[in-house]
Every structure is written in structure tokens, then in C-alpha cells.
Amino acid sequence: MRLTIFWERMAAHFGEAYADSFARDHVMSELGGRTVHEALDAGWDAKSVWQAVCRAMDVPSDRR
């Protein structure tokens, strides 16, 4: 998954303003105790990060 698609999906689910705030502030156990930004910066694949967000935040299947 390209990062542009990842961020489009984040914005579609959380809203433009909240997506980045969530990605910076919400520490997720699914990401090894990292935020979305930290996981991406550490080299995690965008698709894996998106799947973790989907599991943790109950993203509807039509948005996955």
C-alpha cells in the first residue's frame, strides 16, 4: 500500500483534522507500543499499519 492511499484511508475514517492527531498521539499495542507515525518512521509497511488501525479501531469492512 502506498502512503498516499494509507493517509487517504485514515482521513476517510477519522476525518482530515483528526487523522493526523490520532496518528501522532494514539499509542497502539498492535504497533508494539508505537503511534502510527512512529511505526511508519521505524519502517513498518503502510498496509500492516493500516490493518492494525482497522483491528484496533473497528474500521468497517467496506473501508478496509
Tab-separated table of C-alpha atoms in Angstrom:
chain	number	residue	atom	x	y	z
A	1	MET	CA	0.000	0.000	0.000
A	2	ARG	CA	1.332	3.424	-0.891
A	3	LEU	CA	1.496	6.043	1.842
A	4	THR	CA	-0.848	8.311	-0.110
A	5	ILE	CA	-3.525	5.602	-0.047
A	6	PHE	CA	-2.852	4.991	3.649
A	7	TRP	CA	-3.376	8.669	4.514
A	8	GLU	CA	-6.466	8.873	2.296
A	9	ARG	CA	-7.973	5.957	4.218
A	10	MET	CA	-7.018	7.499	7.566
A	11	ALA	CA	-8.694	10.778	6.550
A	12	ALA	CA	-11.776	8.962	5.257
A	13	HIS	CA	-12.228	7.125	8.552
A	14	PHE	CA	-11.129	9.712	11.126
A	15	GLY	CA	-11.670	12.970	9.229
A	16	GLU	CA	-8.974	15.217	7.766
A	17	ALA	CA	-8.107	17.027	11.012
A	18	TYR	CA	-8.290	14.113	13.436
A	19	ALA	CA	-6.386	11.564	11.311
A	20	ASP	CA	-3.011	13.208	11.893
A	21	SER	CA	-3.756	13.876	15.556
A	22	PHE	CA	-4.686	10.226	16.066
A	23	ALA	CA	-1.567	9.104	14.186
A	24	ARG	CA	0.679	11.272	16.382
A	25	ASP	CA	-0.906	10.745	19.780
A	26	HIS	CA	-2.570	7.320	19.988
A	27	VAL	CA	-0.136	4.636	21.180
A	28	MET	CA	-1.234	1.245	19.918
A	29	SER	CA	-0.299	-2.128	21.356
A	30	GLU	CA	-0.887	-3.575	17.865
A	31	LEU	CA	2.079	-1.479	16.724
A	32	GLY	CA	4.370	-2.590	19.535
A	33	GLY	CA	3.559	0.386	21.753
A	34	ARG	CA	4.111	2.899	18.960
A	35	THR	CA	1.994	5.563	17.368
A	36	VAL	CA	1.162	5.337	13.669
A	37	HIS	CA	3.852	7.901	12.848
A	38	GLU	CA	6.437	6.074	14.957
A	39	ALA	CA	5.626	2.745	13.304
A	40	LEU	CA	5.889	4.221	9.815
A	41	ASP	CA	9.138	6.004	10.724
A	42	ALA	CA	10.500	2.716	12.094
A	43	GLY	CA	9.953	1.088	8.706
A	44	TRP	CA	6.647	-0.661	9.202
A	45	ASP	CA	4.779	-1.362	5.984
A	46	ALA	CA	1.840	1.036	5.479
A	47	LYS	CA	-0.514	-1.884	4.815
A	48	SER	CA	0.436	-3.539	8.117
A	49	VAL	CA	-0.095	-0.272	9.976
A	50	TRP	CA	-3.480	0.225	8.304
A	51	GLN	CA	-4.518	-3.332	9.229
A	52	ALA	CA	-3.515	-2.675	12.845
A	53	VAL	CA	-5.551	0.546	12.889
A	54	CYS	CA	-8.526	-1.321	11.417
A	55	ARG	CA	-8.379	-4.022	14.094
A	56	ALA	CA	-7.879	-1.603	16.974
A	57	MET	CA	-10.486	0.934	15.922
A	58	ASP	CA	-13.127	-1.379	14.438
A	59	VAL	CA	-12.923	0.181	10.992
A	60	PRO	CA	-15.879	-1.129	8.956
A	61	SER	CA	-15.014	-3.767	6.406
A	62	ASP	CA	-16.043	-1.531	3.489
A	63	ARG	CA	-13.271	0.932	4.467
A	64	ARG	CA	-10.542	-1.656	4.894
